[in-house]
Coordinates of C-alpha atoms in Angstrom, one line a residue:
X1 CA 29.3 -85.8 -56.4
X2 CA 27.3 -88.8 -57.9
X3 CA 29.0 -91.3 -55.6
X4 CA 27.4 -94.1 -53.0
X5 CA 30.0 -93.6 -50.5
X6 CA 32.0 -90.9 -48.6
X7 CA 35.8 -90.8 -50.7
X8 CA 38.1 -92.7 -48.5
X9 CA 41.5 -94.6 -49.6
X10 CA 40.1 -96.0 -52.1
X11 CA 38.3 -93.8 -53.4
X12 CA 40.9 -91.3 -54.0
X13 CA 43.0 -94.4 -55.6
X14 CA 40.5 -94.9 -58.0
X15 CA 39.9 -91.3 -58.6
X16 CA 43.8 -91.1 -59.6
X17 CA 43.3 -93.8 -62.2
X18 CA 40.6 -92.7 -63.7
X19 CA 42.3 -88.9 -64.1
X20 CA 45.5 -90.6 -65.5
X21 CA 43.2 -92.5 -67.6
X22 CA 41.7 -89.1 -69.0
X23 CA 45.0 -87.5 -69.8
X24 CA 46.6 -91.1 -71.5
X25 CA 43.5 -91.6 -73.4
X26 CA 40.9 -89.4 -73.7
X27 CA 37.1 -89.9 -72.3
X28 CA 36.7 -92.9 -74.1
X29 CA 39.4 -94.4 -72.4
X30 CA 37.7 -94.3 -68.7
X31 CA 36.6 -97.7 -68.3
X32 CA 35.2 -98.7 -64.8
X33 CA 37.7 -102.1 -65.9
X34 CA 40.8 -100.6 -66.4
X35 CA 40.5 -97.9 -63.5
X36 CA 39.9 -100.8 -61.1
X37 CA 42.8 -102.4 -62.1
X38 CA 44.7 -99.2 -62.0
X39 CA 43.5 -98.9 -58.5
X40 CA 44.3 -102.3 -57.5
X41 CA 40.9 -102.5 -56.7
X42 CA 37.6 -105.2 -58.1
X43 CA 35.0 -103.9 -60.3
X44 CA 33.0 -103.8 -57.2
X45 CA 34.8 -101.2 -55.6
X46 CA 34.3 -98.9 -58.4
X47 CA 30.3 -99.6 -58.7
X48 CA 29.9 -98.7 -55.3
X49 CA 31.8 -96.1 -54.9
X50 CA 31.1 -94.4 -58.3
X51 CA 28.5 -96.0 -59.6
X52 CA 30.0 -96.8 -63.1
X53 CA 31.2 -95.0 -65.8
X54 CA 28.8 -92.0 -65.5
X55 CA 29.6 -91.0 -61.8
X56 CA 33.6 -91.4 -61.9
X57 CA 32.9 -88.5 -64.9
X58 CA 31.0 -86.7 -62.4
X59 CA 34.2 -86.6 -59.9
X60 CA 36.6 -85.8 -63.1
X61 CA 34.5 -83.0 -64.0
X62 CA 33.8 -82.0 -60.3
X63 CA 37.3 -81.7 -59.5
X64 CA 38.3 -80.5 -62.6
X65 CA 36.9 -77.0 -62.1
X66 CA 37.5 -77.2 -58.3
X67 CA 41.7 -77.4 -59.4
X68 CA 40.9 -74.4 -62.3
X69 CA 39.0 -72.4 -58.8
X70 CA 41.8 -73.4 -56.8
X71 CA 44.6 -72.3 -59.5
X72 CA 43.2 -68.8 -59.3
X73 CA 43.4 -68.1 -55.2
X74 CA 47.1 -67.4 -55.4
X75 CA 46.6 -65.3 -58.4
X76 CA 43.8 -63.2 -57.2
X77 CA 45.0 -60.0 -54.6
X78 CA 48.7 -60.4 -55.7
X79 CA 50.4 -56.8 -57.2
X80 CA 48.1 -54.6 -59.3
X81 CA 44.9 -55.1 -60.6
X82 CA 46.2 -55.1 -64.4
X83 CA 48.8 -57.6 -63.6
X84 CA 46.2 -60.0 -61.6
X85 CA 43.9 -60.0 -64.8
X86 CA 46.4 -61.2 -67.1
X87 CA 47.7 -63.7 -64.7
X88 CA 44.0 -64.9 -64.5
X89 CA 44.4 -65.5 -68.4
X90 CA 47.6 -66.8 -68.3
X91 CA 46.7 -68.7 -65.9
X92 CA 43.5 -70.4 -67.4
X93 CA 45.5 -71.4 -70.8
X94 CA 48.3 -73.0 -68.7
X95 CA 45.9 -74.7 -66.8
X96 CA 44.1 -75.7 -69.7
X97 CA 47.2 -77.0 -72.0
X98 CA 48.7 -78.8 -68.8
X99 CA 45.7 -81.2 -69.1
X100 CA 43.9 -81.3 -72.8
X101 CA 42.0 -84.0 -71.8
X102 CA 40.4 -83.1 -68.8
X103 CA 39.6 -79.4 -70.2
X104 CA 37.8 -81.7 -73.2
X105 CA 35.7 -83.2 -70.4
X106 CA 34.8 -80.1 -68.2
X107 CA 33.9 -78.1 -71.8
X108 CA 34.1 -80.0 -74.8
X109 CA 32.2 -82.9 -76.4
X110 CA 29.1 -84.1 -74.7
X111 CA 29.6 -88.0 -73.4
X112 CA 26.9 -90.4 -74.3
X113 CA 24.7 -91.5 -70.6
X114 CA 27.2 -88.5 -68.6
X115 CA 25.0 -85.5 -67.3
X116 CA 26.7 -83.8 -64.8
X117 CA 25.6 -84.0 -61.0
X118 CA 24.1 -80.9 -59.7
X119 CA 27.1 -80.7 -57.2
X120 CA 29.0 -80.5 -60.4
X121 CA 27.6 -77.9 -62.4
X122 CA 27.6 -75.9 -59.0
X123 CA 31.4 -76.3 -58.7
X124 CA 31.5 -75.6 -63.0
X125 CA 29.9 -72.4 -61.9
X126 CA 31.8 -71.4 -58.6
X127 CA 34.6 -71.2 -60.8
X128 CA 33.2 -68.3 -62.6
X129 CA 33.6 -66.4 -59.5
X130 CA 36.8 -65.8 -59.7
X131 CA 36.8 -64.3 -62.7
X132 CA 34.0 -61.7 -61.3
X133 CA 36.6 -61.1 -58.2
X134 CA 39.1 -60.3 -60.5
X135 CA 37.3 -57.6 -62.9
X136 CA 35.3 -56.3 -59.7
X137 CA 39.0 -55.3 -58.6
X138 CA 39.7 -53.8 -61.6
X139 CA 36.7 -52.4 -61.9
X140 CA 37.3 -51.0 -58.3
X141 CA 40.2 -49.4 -59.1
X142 CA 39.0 -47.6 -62.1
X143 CA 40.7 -49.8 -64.9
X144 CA 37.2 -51.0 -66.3
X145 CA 34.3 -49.8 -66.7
X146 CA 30.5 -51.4 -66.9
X147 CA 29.0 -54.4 -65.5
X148 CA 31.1 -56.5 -63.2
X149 CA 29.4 -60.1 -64.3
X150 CA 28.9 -59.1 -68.2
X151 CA 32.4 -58.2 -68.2
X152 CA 34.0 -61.3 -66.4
X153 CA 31.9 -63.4 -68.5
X154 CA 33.4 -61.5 -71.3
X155 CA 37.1 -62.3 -70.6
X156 CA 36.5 -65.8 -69.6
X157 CA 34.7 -66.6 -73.0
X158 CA 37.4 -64.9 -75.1
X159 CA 39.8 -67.0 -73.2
X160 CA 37.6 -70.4 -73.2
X161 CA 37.5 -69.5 -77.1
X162 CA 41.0 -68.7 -77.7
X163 CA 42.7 -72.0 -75.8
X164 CA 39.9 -74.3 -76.8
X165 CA 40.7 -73.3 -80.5
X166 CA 44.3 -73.9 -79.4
X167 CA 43.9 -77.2 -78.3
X168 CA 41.6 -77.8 -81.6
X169 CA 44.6 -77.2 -83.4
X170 CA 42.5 -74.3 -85.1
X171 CA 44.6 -71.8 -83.7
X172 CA 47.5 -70.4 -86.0
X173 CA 50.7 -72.1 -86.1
X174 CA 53.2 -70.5 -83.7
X175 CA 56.0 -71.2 -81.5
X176 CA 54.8 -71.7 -78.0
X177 CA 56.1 -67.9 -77.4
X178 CA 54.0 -66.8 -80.4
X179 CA 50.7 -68.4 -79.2
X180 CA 51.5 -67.1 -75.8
X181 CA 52.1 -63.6 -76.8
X182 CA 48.9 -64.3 -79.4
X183 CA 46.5 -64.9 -76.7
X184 CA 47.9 -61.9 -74.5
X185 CA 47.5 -59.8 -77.0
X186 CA 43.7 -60.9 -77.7
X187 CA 43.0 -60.6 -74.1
X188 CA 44.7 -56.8 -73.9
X189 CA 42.7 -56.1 -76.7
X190 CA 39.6 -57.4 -75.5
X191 CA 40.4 -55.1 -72.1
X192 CA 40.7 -52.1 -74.2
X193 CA 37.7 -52.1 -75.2
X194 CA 36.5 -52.2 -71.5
X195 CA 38.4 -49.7 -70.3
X196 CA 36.9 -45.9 -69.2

């Protein structure tokens, strides 16, 4: 993380603000003066802790792919191998949809001054990994066949694709129900294609 000092009280205080901040009002509402006074903290306490605008992104963006990483470890080694890959997809649009804003940050629109940390884009990465977990279980059991890492990236792109058009409002009109069964039905189809 881009930050000045080790998270402590206030730091996470701050860090709470700022994500409510996100969700309310988009990126452009994360203003080192509001989330101070949402922390019931100064200015000050932001700087040095965050180092403005640019480094409290950092920890949103950070922390927003360790909580999609973290979403998965329940999922993953739970009843068969079919049913853990579509939970990993149902999982990653509910995760998604629960916080629009926050998935705009992590993979949407580039922000003006923000390049994320190298701790950052490590933890963007590491959450890859459980996709490859996944589809190397399935791939164990004979469900899939090919590449373990083409194929995870695969899944993870149409699903990426499908919510982000979701949340675009791109996607077609539907009940929550229809887009549900819509984007299971992409996936499945998707898996077909990788099956022996």
């Amino acid at each position: 993380m881009s930050t000045t000092q080790q998270p402590d009280e206030v730091f996470d205080r701050i860090h709470e603000s700022a994500s409510a901040l996100l969700e309310e009002r988009g990126i452009d509402g994360v203003q080192v003066r509001e989330v101070a006074k949402r922390a019931n903290t100064s200015t000050m306490g932001v700087y040095s802790r965050f180092g403005g605008k640019p480094g409290l992104l950092d920890v949103l963006y950070q922390r927003g792919f360790e909580r999609l990483r973290a979403a998965a470890e329940p999922i993953q080694g739970r009843g068969t191998a079919q049913e853990e890959l579509d939970r990993m997809s149902d999982g990653y649009r509910q995760h998604a949809l629960a916080s629009p804003r926050h998935y705009d940050l992590m993979f949407g629109r580039g922000v003006p001054g923000f390049e994320p940390s190298k701790s950052a884009r490590a933890a963007a990465l590491a959450s890859f990994d459980a996709w490859v977990a996944s589809v190397r279980r399935a791939t164990d059991a004979g469900l899939l066949v090919g590449n373990v890492e083409t194929n995870a990236f695969r899944l993870w792109a149409l699903n990426h694709g499908f919510v982000s058009l979701e949340l675009s409002g791109m996607a077609q009109k539907g009940s929550e129900r229809t887009q549900r069964r819509r984007h299971r039905e992409a996936y499945r189809a998707l898996l077909e294609g990788l099956r022996p």
